[in-house]
Short mmCIF file of C-alpha atoms and ligand atoms in Angstrom, two decimals:
data_model
loop_
_atom_site.label_atom_id
_atom_site.label_comp_id
_atom_site.label_asym_id
_atom_site.label_seq_id
_atom_site.Cartn_x
_atom_site.Cartn_y
_atom_site.Cartn_z
CA MET A 970 0.40 0.06 0.16
CA GLU A 971 1.81 3.21 -1.08
CA ASN A 972 1.23 6.78 -1.78
CA VAL A 973 -1.43 6.38 1.29
CA HIS A 974 -2.20 9.22 4.87
CA ILE A 975 -0.53 7.25 7.94
CA ALA A 976 -2.01 7.24 11.10
CA PRO A 977 -0.28 5.20 13.08
CA VAL A 978 -1.63 6.24 16.63
CA THR A 979 1.54 5.28 18.33
CA GLY A 980 4.11 7.48 16.89
CA PRO A 981 3.74 10.54 14.58
CA GLU A 982 1.32 10.13 11.98
CA ILE A 983 3.48 10.35 7.72
CA GLU A 984 1.80 12.65 5.24
CA SER A 985 2.50 10.50 2.19
CA GLY A 986 4.09 6.71 3.01
CA TYR A 987 3.89 3.24 2.50
CA ILE A 988 3.19 -0.15 4.50
CA ARG A 989 4.28 -3.57 3.61
CA ILE A 990 2.41 -6.83 4.33
CA GLU A 991 3.53 -10.30 4.40
CA GLY A 992 1.20 -13.09 5.56
CA ASP A 993 -0.71 -11.30 8.07
CA ARG A 994 2.24 -9.25 9.20
CA ILE A 995 3.33 -5.42 8.40
CA VAL A 996 6.45 -5.70 7.78
CA GLU A 997 7.30 -2.48 6.51
CA LEU A 998 6.06 0.87 7.22
CA GLY A 999 7.72 4.57 6.51
CA ALA A 1000 7.41 7.99 4.80
CA GLY A 1001 8.14 8.20 0.80
CA PRO A 1002 7.80 5.78 -1.95
CA ALA A 1003 7.46 2.14 -1.04
CA PRO A 1004 11.22 0.68 -1.40
CA THR A 1005 11.07 -2.33 -4.58
CA GLY A 1006 10.55 -5.18 -2.83
CA PRO A 1007 9.56 -8.71 -3.44
CA ASP A 1008 6.36 -8.45 -6.03
CA GLY A 1009 3.08 -8.79 -4.73
CA ALA A 1010 -0.26 -6.61 -4.86
CA ARG A 1011 0.19 -3.21 -4.47
CA VAL A 1012 -2.41 -0.76 -3.53
CA ASP A 1013 -2.27 2.68 -4.51
CA GLY A 1014 -3.23 4.89 -1.03
CA SER A 1015 -3.48 8.07 -3.30
CA GLY A 1016 -6.80 10.20 -1.33
CA CYS A 1017 -6.87 8.08 1.78
CA LEU A 1018 -6.05 7.55 5.14
CA ALA A 1019 -4.58 4.19 7.13
CA THR A 1020 -6.02 3.94 10.25
CA PRO A 1021 -5.19 0.29 13.11
CA GLY A 1022 -8.56 -1.41 11.82
CA LEU A 1023 -11.44 -0.16 15.05
CA VAL A 1024 -11.36 -2.37 17.79
CA ASN A 1025 -15.19 -2.57 19.71
CA THR A 1026 -14.95 -3.72 22.57
CA HIS A 1027 -18.81 -3.92 23.67
CA HIS A 1028 -21.87 -5.63 21.90
CA HIS A 1029 -24.64 -7.79 22.17
CA LEU A 1030 -25.47 -9.06 18.82
CA TYR A 1031 -28.30 -10.55 19.44
CA GLN A 1032 -30.06 -7.37 19.91
CA TRP A 1033 -30.24 -6.60 16.37
CA ALA A 1034 -33.67 -8.37 16.67
CA SER A 1035 -34.68 -6.15 19.11
CA GLN A 1036 -34.12 -2.59 17.87
CA GLY A 1037 -36.37 0.05 18.29
CA LEU A 1038 -38.20 -0.77 21.37
CA ALA A 1039 -38.82 0.78 24.54
CA GLN A 1040 -37.39 3.78 23.28
CA ASP A 1041 -38.19 6.66 26.22
CA ALA A 1042 -37.04 4.30 28.86
CA THR A 1043 -34.89 3.74 31.31
CA LEU A 1044 -32.31 0.89 31.34
CA PHE A 1045 -33.94 -0.91 34.31
CA GLU A 1046 -37.21 -0.01 32.47
CA TRP A 1047 -36.03 -0.80 29.02
CA LEU A 1048 -34.61 -4.64 29.74
CA VAL A 1049 -37.56 -5.44 31.99
CA ALA A 1050 -39.56 -4.58 28.81
CA LEU A 1051 -36.84 -6.50 26.81
CA TYR A 1052 -36.42 -9.38 28.78
CA PRO A 1053 -39.20 -11.60 27.90
CA MET A 1054 -38.67 -11.38 24.37
CA TRP A 1055 -35.08 -12.32 24.20
CA ALA A 1056 -36.23 -15.29 26.03
CA SER A 1057 -37.96 -17.14 23.23
CA MET A 1058 -34.66 -16.25 20.64
CA ASP A 1059 -32.93 -19.64 19.80
CA ALA A 1060 -29.60 -20.13 17.90
CA GLU A 1061 -31.25 -19.21 14.49
CA VAL A 1062 -32.16 -15.94 15.57
CA VAL A 1063 -28.46 -15.96 16.99
CA ARG A 1064 -27.03 -16.23 13.93
CA GLY A 1065 -29.06 -14.38 11.64
CA ALA A 1066 -28.34 -11.10 14.27
CA ALA A 1067 -24.43 -11.91 14.38
CA SER A 1068 -24.27 -11.72 10.57
CA ALA A 1069 -25.71 -8.35 10.23
CA GLY A 1070 -24.18 -6.74 13.45
CA LEU A 1071 -20.73 -8.08 12.51
CA GLY A 1072 -21.16 -7.23 9.15
CA TYR A 1073 -22.44 -3.47 9.78
CA LEU A 1074 -19.46 -3.05 12.41
CA ALA A 1075 -16.97 -4.00 9.38
CA LEU A 1076 -18.50 -1.99 6.90
CA THR A 1077 -17.91 0.98 9.84
CA GLY A 1078 -13.80 -0.12 9.95
CA CYS A 1079 -14.14 -2.87 12.60
CA THR A 1080 -11.42 -5.62 12.46
CA THR A 1081 -11.91 -7.07 15.52
CA SER A 1082 -15.09 -7.24 18.03
CA SER A 1083 -16.54 -8.46 21.44
CA ASP A 1084 -19.41 -9.87 22.36
CA HIS A 1085 -21.39 -10.62 25.17
CA HIS A 1086 -23.94 -12.83 25.17
CA TYR A 1087 -26.11 -13.63 28.35
CA VAL A 1088 -29.18 -14.42 28.24
CA PHE A 1089 -29.67 -18.41 26.70
CA PRO A 1090 -33.10 -19.85 27.10
CA ARG A 1091 -33.08 -23.71 27.43
CA GLY A 1092 -33.73 -25.81 24.60
CA ARG A 1093 -33.13 -23.46 21.63
CA GLY A 1094 -30.09 -24.51 20.30
CA ASP A 1095 -26.40 -24.04 20.69
CA LEU A 1096 -26.36 -19.76 20.81
CA PHE A 1097 -22.79 -18.91 21.31
CA ALA A 1098 -21.95 -21.40 18.30
CA ALA A 1099 -24.06 -20.03 16.14
CA GLU A 1100 -22.28 -16.34 16.78
CA ILE A 1101 -19.31 -17.61 16.22
CA GLU A 1102 -19.50 -19.41 12.87
CA ALA A 1103 -21.38 -15.73 11.63
CA ALA A 1104 -17.44 -14.06 12.83
CA ALA A 1105 -15.87 -16.76 11.15
CA GLU A 1106 -17.68 -16.79 8.02
CA LEU A 1107 -17.03 -12.85 7.79
CA GLY A 1108 -13.55 -12.75 8.74
CA ILE A 1109 -13.65 -10.65 11.31
CA ARG A 1110 -11.24 -10.83 14.55
CA PHE A 1111 -14.20 -12.14 18.14
CA HIS A 1112 -14.10 -11.96 21.18
CA PRO A 1113 -17.37 -13.76 22.45
CA ALA A 1114 -17.66 -13.34 26.06
CA ARG A 1115 -19.33 -16.42 27.53
CA GLY A 1116 -22.38 -14.21 29.56
CA SER A 1117 -24.87 -15.50 32.46
CA MET A 1118 -27.46 -14.57 34.95
CA ASP A 1119 -28.44 -16.73 37.93
CA ARG A 1120 -30.07 -14.20 40.02
CA GLY A 1121 -33.65 -14.00 38.84
CA ARG A 1122 -36.64 -11.78 40.42
CA SER A 1123 -37.27 -14.09 43.43
CA GLN A 1124 -33.79 -13.71 44.63
CA GLY A 1125 -33.84 -9.79 44.51
CA GLY A 1126 -32.59 -9.61 40.89
CA LEU A 1127 -33.87 -7.79 37.86
CA PRO A 1128 -34.36 -10.25 35.32
CA PRO A 1129 -37.55 -12.53 35.77
CA ASP A 1130 -36.82 -15.64 36.59
CA VAL A 1131 -37.60 -17.47 33.08
CA VAL A 1132 -34.21 -15.86 31.37
CA VAL A 1133 -31.65 -16.88 34.38
CA GLU A 1134 -29.54 -20.70 34.36
CA ARG A 1135 -28.13 -22.45 37.69
CA LEU A 1136 -24.63 -21.36 38.42
CA ASP A 1137 -23.18 -24.74 38.15
CA ASP A 1138 -24.77 -25.12 35.00
CA ILE A 1139 -23.22 -21.85 34.01
CA LEU A 1140 -20.39 -22.85 35.31
CA ALA A 1141 -19.66 -26.09 33.04
CA ALA A 1142 -20.59 -24.07 29.70
CA THR A 1143 -18.80 -21.63 30.00
CA ALA A 1144 -15.92 -23.63 30.88
CA GLU A 1145 -16.62 -25.71 27.59
CA ALA A 1146 -16.72 -22.33 25.83
CA VAL A 1147 -13.74 -21.65 26.92
CA ASP A 1148 -12.31 -25.34 26.46
CA THR A 1149 -13.69 -25.59 22.71
CA TYR A 1150 -12.75 -22.19 21.15
CA HIS A 1151 -10.22 -19.95 22.65
CA ASP A 1152 -7.02 -19.50 20.60
CA PRO A 1153 -4.57 -18.03 22.96
CA SER A 1154 -1.93 -17.51 19.23
CA PHE A 1155 -0.66 -14.01 18.44
CA SER A 1156 -2.93 -14.32 15.21
CA SER A 1157 -5.47 -15.82 16.98
CA LYS A 1158 -9.25 -14.68 15.73
CA LEU A 1159 -11.29 -16.21 17.76
CA ARG A 1160 -10.37 -15.64 21.75
CA VAL A 1161 -13.41 -16.37 24.44
CA ALA A 1162 -14.19 -14.38 27.95
CA VAL A 1163 -16.45 -15.38 31.05
CA ALA A 1164 -18.68 -12.16 31.33
CA PRO A 1165 -21.41 -12.73 34.29
CA CYS A 1166 -23.94 -9.71 33.35
CA SER A 1167 -24.40 -7.12 36.25
CA PRO A 1168 -24.34 -6.69 39.96
CA PHE A 1169 -28.21 -6.87 39.97
CA SER A 1170 -28.69 -10.16 37.62
CA VAL A 1171 -25.50 -12.36 39.78
CA THR A 1172 -25.31 -13.85 42.03
CA ASP A 1173 -21.43 -12.91 44.23
CA GLU A 1174 -21.40 -16.55 44.44
CA LEU A 1175 -21.33 -16.80 40.77
CA MET A 1176 -18.56 -13.67 40.29
CA THR A 1177 -16.46 -14.92 42.46
CA GLU A 1178 -16.38 -18.79 40.97
CA SER A 1179 -16.13 -16.74 37.59
CA ALA A 1180 -13.03 -14.89 38.38
CA ALA A 1181 -11.51 -18.30 39.92
CA LEU A 1182 -12.34 -19.94 36.08
CA ALA A 1183 -11.12 -16.78 34.56
CA ARG A 1184 -8.22 -17.19 35.88
CA ALA A 1185 -7.48 -20.75 35.68
CA LYS A 1186 -7.94 -21.14 32.27
CA GLY A 1187 -5.95 -17.44 31.66
CA VAL A 1188 -9.20 -15.85 29.74
CA ARG A 1189 -10.30 -12.69 30.51
CA LEU A 1190 -13.38 -11.29 32.62
CA HIS A 1191 -16.08 -9.02 31.02
CA THR A 1192 -18.98 -7.34 33.13
CA HIS A 1193 -21.36 -4.51 32.81
CA LEU A 1194 -20.26 -2.08 36.02
CA ALA A 1195 -21.90 1.08 37.67
CA GLU A 1196 -23.56 2.07 34.28
CA THR A 1197 -26.95 4.29 36.09
CA LEU A 1198 -27.68 5.56 39.24
CA ASP A 1199 -30.53 3.21 39.29
CA GLU A 1200 -27.69 0.67 39.70
CA GLU A 1201 -25.92 2.16 42.23
CA GLN A 1202 -28.83 2.55 44.28
CA HIS A 1203 -29.25 -0.64 43.86
CA CYS A 1204 -26.05 -1.90 45.17
CA LEU A 1205 -26.35 0.02 47.89
CA ALA A 1206 -29.73 -1.09 49.02
CA ARG A 1207 -28.90 -4.72 48.56
CA LEU A 1208 -24.95 -4.37 49.63
CA GLY A 1209 -24.50 -1.20 51.87
CA LYS A 1210 -21.63 -0.80 48.56
CA ARG A 1211 -20.93 1.55 45.79
CA PRO A 1212 -20.95 -0.47 42.60
CA VAL A 1213 -17.00 -0.78 41.76
CA ASP A 1214 -16.37 -1.49 46.31
CA HIS A 1215 -18.63 -4.53 45.86
CA MET A 1216 -16.65 -5.64 42.62
CA GLU A 1217 -13.67 -5.54 43.84
CA ALA A 1218 -14.10 -6.95 47.40
CA LEU A 1219 -15.19 -9.69 44.50
CA GLY A 1220 -12.05 -10.17 43.04
CA TRP A 1221 -12.99 -7.81 39.66
CA LEU A 1222 -10.51 -5.66 39.70
CA GLY A 1223 -7.53 -5.96 37.39
CA PRO A 1224 -5.40 -6.12 34.80
CA ASP A 1225 -7.22 -9.06 32.81
CA VAL A 1226 -10.71 -7.11 33.26
CA TRP A 1227 -13.23 -5.02 31.24
CA VAL A 1228 -15.95 -3.46 32.37
CA ALA A 1229 -18.71 -1.43 30.29
CA HIS A 1230 -19.74 1.49 30.61
CA ALA A 1231 -17.76 2.85 34.07
CA VAL A 1232 -20.34 5.76 34.17
CA HIS A 1233 -20.72 6.61 37.53
CA LEU A 1234 -17.25 6.74 38.98
CA SER A 1235 -16.00 8.33 42.28
CA ASP A 1236 -12.50 10.07 42.05
CA ASP A 1237 -11.02 6.67 43.73
CA ASP A 1238 -13.20 4.32 41.93
CA ILE A 1239 -11.15 6.28 38.61
CA ALA A 1240 -8.10 5.93 40.76
CA ARG A 1241 -8.45 2.43 41.48
CA PHE A 1242 -9.17 1.53 38.02
CA ALA A 1243 -5.45 3.38 36.66
CA ARG A 1244 -4.16 1.07 39.63
CA THR A 1245 -5.30 -2.24 38.95
CA GLY A 1246 -5.31 -2.02 35.19
CA THR A 1247 -9.08 -2.32 34.76
CA GLY A 1248 -10.35 -1.32 31.25
CA THR A 1249 -13.42 0.50 30.64
CA ALA A 1250 -15.69 0.27 27.43
CA HIS A 1251 -16.90 3.48 26.56
CA CYS A 1252 -20.44 3.09 24.89
CA PRO A 1253 -21.46 6.88 24.73
CA SER A 1254 -24.01 6.31 22.20
CA SER A 1255 -26.01 4.19 24.33
CA ASN A 1256 -25.65 5.58 27.36
CA GLY A 1257 -27.13 8.65 25.71
CA ARG A 1258 -30.03 7.01 24.19
CA LEU A 1259 -31.15 5.48 27.35
CA GLY A 1260 -30.71 8.73 29.49
CA ALA A 1261 -27.60 7.06 32.02
CA GLY A 1262 -24.86 10.37 31.83
CA ILE A 1263 -21.60 10.91 30.44
CA ALA A 1264 -18.48 8.85 31.73
CA ARG A 1265 -15.54 10.50 33.11
CA VAL A 1266 -13.24 9.06 30.02
CA SER A 1267 -11.11 12.40 30.20
CA GLU A 1268 -10.31 11.81 33.49
CA MET A 1269 -9.73 8.73 33.71
CA LEU A 1270 -7.31 8.85 30.30
CA ARG A 1271 -5.89 12.05 32.54
CA GLY A 1272 -5.78 9.36 35.72
CA GLY A 1273 -3.93 6.41 33.57
CA ALA A 1274 -6.78 4.23 33.24
CA ASN A 1275 -7.74 2.33 29.70
CA VAL A 1276 -10.55 3.13 28.04
CA GLY A 1277 -11.72 1.71 24.29
CA LEU A 1278 -14.94 2.02 22.51
CA GLY A 1279 -18.50 -0.24 22.75
CA VAL A 1280 -21.46 0.06 20.84
CA ASP A 1281 -23.73 -1.80 22.97
CA GLY A 1282 -26.55 -4.19 22.33
CA SER A 1283 -28.38 -2.46 18.62
CA ALA A 1284 -30.95 -2.46 21.21
CA SER A 1285 -29.77 0.31 22.91
CA SER A 1286 -27.91 2.00 20.11
CA GLU A 1287 -29.73 1.26 17.14
CA LEU A 1288 -27.62 1.21 13.97
CA THR A 1289 -24.49 2.70 15.87
CA PRO A 1290 -21.28 2.97 13.25
CA LEU A 1291 -18.03 2.38 15.48
CA SER A 1292 -16.54 5.47 13.78
CA GLY A 1293 -19.45 7.16 15.27
CA GLU A 1294 -18.41 6.40 18.39
CA MET A 1295 -15.14 7.99 18.24
CA ARG A 1296 -17.01 11.61 16.96
CA GLN A 1297 -20.06 10.63 19.71
CA ALA A 1298 -16.86 9.66 22.75
CA LEU A 1299 -15.28 13.57 21.49
CA LEU A 1300 -18.79 15.70 21.58
CA PHE A 1301 -19.69 13.79 25.04
CA GLN A 1302 -16.76 14.62 26.84
CA ARG A 1303 -16.39 18.45 25.11
CA ALA A 1304 -19.79 18.79 25.84
CA ARG A 1305 -19.07 17.95 29.82
CA TYR A 1306 -15.50 19.50 30.52
CA GLY A 1307 -14.49 21.89 27.01
CA PRO A 1308 -13.38 21.55 24.17
CA ALA A 1309 -9.60 20.54 25.21
CA ALA A 1310 -11.14 17.00 26.86
CA LEU A 1311 -10.78 15.21 23.80
CA THR A 1312 -8.89 15.73 20.68
CA ALA A 1313 -9.66 13.44 17.21
CA ARG A 1314 -6.12 11.45 17.50
CA GLN A 1315 -6.95 10.51 21.04
CA ALA A 1316 -10.59 9.66 20.03
CA LEU A 1317 -8.27 7.29 17.47
CA GLU A 1318 -6.71 6.45 20.21
CA LEU A 1319 -9.84 4.74 22.13
CA ALA A 1320 -11.42 2.69 19.05
CA THR A 1321 -8.13 1.20 18.70
CA LEU A 1322 -5.02 1.09 20.98
CA GLY A 1323 -8.15 1.70 23.55
CA GLY A 1324 -9.92 -1.32 22.40
CA ALA A 1325 -6.82 -3.38 21.98
CA ARG A 1326 -5.92 -2.58 25.58
CA ASN A 1327 -9.19 -3.33 26.82
CA LEU A 1328 -9.04 -7.40 25.04
CA GLY A 1329 -5.26 -7.65 26.18
CA ARG A 1330 -4.22 -7.33 22.95
CA GLU A 1331 -1.89 -4.59 22.38
CA ARG A 1332 0.92 -6.41 21.52
CA GLU A 1333 -0.86 -7.49 18.20
CA LEU A 1334 -3.21 -5.10 17.24
CA GLY A 1335 -4.77 -1.20 18.28
CA SER A 1336 -1.55 0.19 15.76
CA LEU A 1337 0.00 0.36 12.65
CA GLU A 1338 3.82 -1.01 13.73
CA VAL A 1339 5.67 -3.52 11.83
CA GLY A 1340 5.67 -6.92 13.49
CA LYS A 1341 2.10 -6.20 14.45
CA LEU A 1342 -0.81 -8.08 12.72
CA ALA A 1343 -1.90 -6.29 9.36
CA ASP A 1344 -5.87 -5.09 10.39
CA LEU A 1345 -5.95 -1.54 8.85
CA ALA A 1346 -8.69 0.71 7.56
CA LEU A 1347 -8.25 2.92 4.20
CA TRP A 1348 -10.46 5.43 4.56
CA ARG A 1349 -11.02 7.93 1.62
CA VAL A 1350 -10.89 11.52 2.23
CA ASP A 1351 -10.31 13.32 -1.65
CA GLY A 1352 -14.29 13.15 -1.79
CA ALA A 1353 -16.29 15.79 -2.73
CA PHE A 1354 -16.99 16.73 0.24
CA THR A 1355 -14.47 15.31 2.76
CA ALA A 1356 -11.77 16.85 0.68
CA ALA A 1357 -12.95 20.31 2.40
CA VAL A 1358 -11.69 19.45 6.05
CA ALA A 1359 -8.14 20.55 6.58
CA GLU A 1360 -6.66 17.28 7.83
CA PRO A 1361 -7.70 13.80 7.21
CA VAL A 1362 -8.00 12.06 10.83
CA CYS A 1363 -9.83 15.49 11.77
CA ALA A 1364 -12.49 14.08 8.55
CA LEU A 1365 -12.69 10.89 9.82
CA VAL A 1366 -13.65 12.18 13.87
CA PHE A 1367 -15.29 15.05 13.89
CA GLY A 1368 -17.63 14.33 10.69
CA PRO A 1369 -19.85 11.38 9.40
CA GLN A 1370 -18.01 8.14 8.33
CA PRO A 1371 -15.84 8.82 5.35
CA PRO A 1372 -16.29 6.29 2.42
CA LEU A 1373 -14.36 3.11 3.30
CA ALA A 1374 -11.86 1.91 0.53
CA LEU A 1375 -10.38 -0.90 1.86
CA LEU A 1376 -10.62 -2.85 5.36
CA LEU A 1377 -7.72 -6.25 5.79
CA VAL A 1378 -7.85 -8.48 8.87
CA GLY A 1379 -4.75 -9.81 8.89
CA GLY A 1380 -3.97 -8.60 5.32
CA GLU A 1381 -7.64 -10.34 4.13
CA THR A 1382 -9.54 -8.26 2.24
CA ILE A 1383 -12.93 -7.93 4.22
CA VAL A 1384 -14.29 -4.93 3.29
CA ALA A 1385 -13.50 -3.01 -0.35
CA ASP A 1386 -15.17 0.41 -1.55
CA ASP A 1387 -17.94 -0.05 0.86
CA GLU A 1388 -18.83 -3.06 -0.27
CA LEU A 1389 -18.75 -6.70 1.80
CA ARG A 1390 -16.42 -9.41 0.14
CA THR A 1391 -16.44 -12.26 2.30
CA VAL A 1392 -20.19 -12.81 2.32
CA PRO A 1393 -22.89 -10.84 0.12
CA GLN A 1394 -24.10 -7.75 1.99
CA ASP A 1395 -27.54 -8.22 0.90
CA VAL A 1396 -27.91 -11.94 2.61
CA VAL A 1397 -26.08 -10.61 5.63
CA GLY A 1398 -29.24 -7.88 5.60
CA GLN A 1399 -31.47 -9.94 5.23
CA ALA A 1400 -30.54 -12.34 7.81
CA GLY A 1401 -30.28 -9.72 10.11
CA VAL A 1402 -33.86 -9.10 9.06
CA ALA A 1403 -35.08 -12.41 9.22
CA ALA A 1404 -33.89 -12.54 12.68
CA HIS A 1405 -35.67 -10.09 13.47
CA HIS A 1406 -39.02 -11.38 12.06
CA ARG A 1407 -38.08 -14.40 13.84
CA LEU A 1408 -37.87 -13.39 16.87
CA VAL A 1409 -41.09 -10.97 17.21
CA ARG A 1410 -43.04 -14.22 15.99
CA LEU A 1411 -41.59 -16.75 18.56
CA ALA A 1412 -42.00 -14.61 21.31
CA ARG A 1413 -45.48 -13.50 20.03
CA GLU A 1414 -46.05 -18.00 20.00
CA GLN A 1415 -45.48 -16.67 24.39
CA GLY A 1416 -47.96 -14.48 24.16
CA ILE A 1417 -45.09 -11.93 24.44
CA THR A 1418 -45.14 -8.06 22.49
CA ALA A 1419 -42.68 -5.54 23.41
CA ARG A 1420 -43.46 -2.04 22.74
CA THR A 1421 -42.00 0.80 20.98
CA GLU A 1422 -42.76 2.93 24.32
CA VAL A 1423 -43.18 2.04 27.55
CA HIS A 1424 -44.49 5.60 29.16
CA ALA A 1425 -46.84 6.36 26.43
ZN1 ZN B 377 -24.23 -4.29 27.43
#
């Protein structure tokens, strides 16, 4: 790839340079014309900006099938409205939703995505395998987290008992998921994490046992934390502790943990995240949609805590592009703290290296450097409208997404000229629509109709 503006994220930008890829790695990168070397495909990157592929660190792919519902709800109202519908999903719903969700992410510059799947209705097929199949077909790097809930309403939790599992079943299924799928290699396209859902849907025993399981198997831990003030009230009422204090007592702060949201952190919480190496998946669109609040991202970065980005499930952030979360993060921080709160380059770092750190992959991913995996996005910034913006990184972060000329995962083409190349784009889109219709039908058979508004 040559004649391209390179934003490596680590190191200075190169106005016109080249990137040489061999196999799945970057083997050379520099300013000026590409040196003559071994023959191979040459890509002219004139008019384009090369960035590392974006890394999505929080999602619930199955929610593609239940978008647009409970539009005016708080998190707890939204969950209560949607849990019964989600109890009807099966592996076919998850397969279609994951195809559409991951295809959409790839079209927005994402080369690596995690997913947090925590609803496993009994007798409805292998839901975890279904999303892994979808990711493999698309060719995206995938970090599925085997989620879980074991504290239903009868035990003081928020979810109805019908969507929770038994502790022993969860631990056995989670161990099996890690043993079956987790690949720890440098080039891995599939790594599994352990992910009990949240303090208000999980017993303390499941949190503790999950941490022990993950650490015994050498995989990472993920959960939702400090998303809303309702959650804080729930924890104070039940435990007499705030969420971060509670999770720390259960062994849930550490360099192998990343949490979603972390909106309501105290100064001391931020210091503890930094000290322990606990990462955060910042999901500004979802936080805005549910009125959860604005995370203290610029203070977290200043304090030395790691932050990556996440689109969160599509039911709480409909059709959110990962590229757009950079802009959303930047605008939220500036709205709260002023125009110096977050720069365009910091926002790009959140979406790339920050995400790679959350997933424990900063050695392999998240920046364009010799020796790293060839995961990169090539954005066209010389179009009729984008070319008027003063510089390429500003065009990418401040504005809507520019055309995606190329998306490579380990040197393999996933997207070219805004079109998926590994699977037909219309097939992926239709799979998502079919998943939605199937979920609506399965839910109706159980007598459940989800509402678009809860306050109407
Ligand atoms: Zn979430």
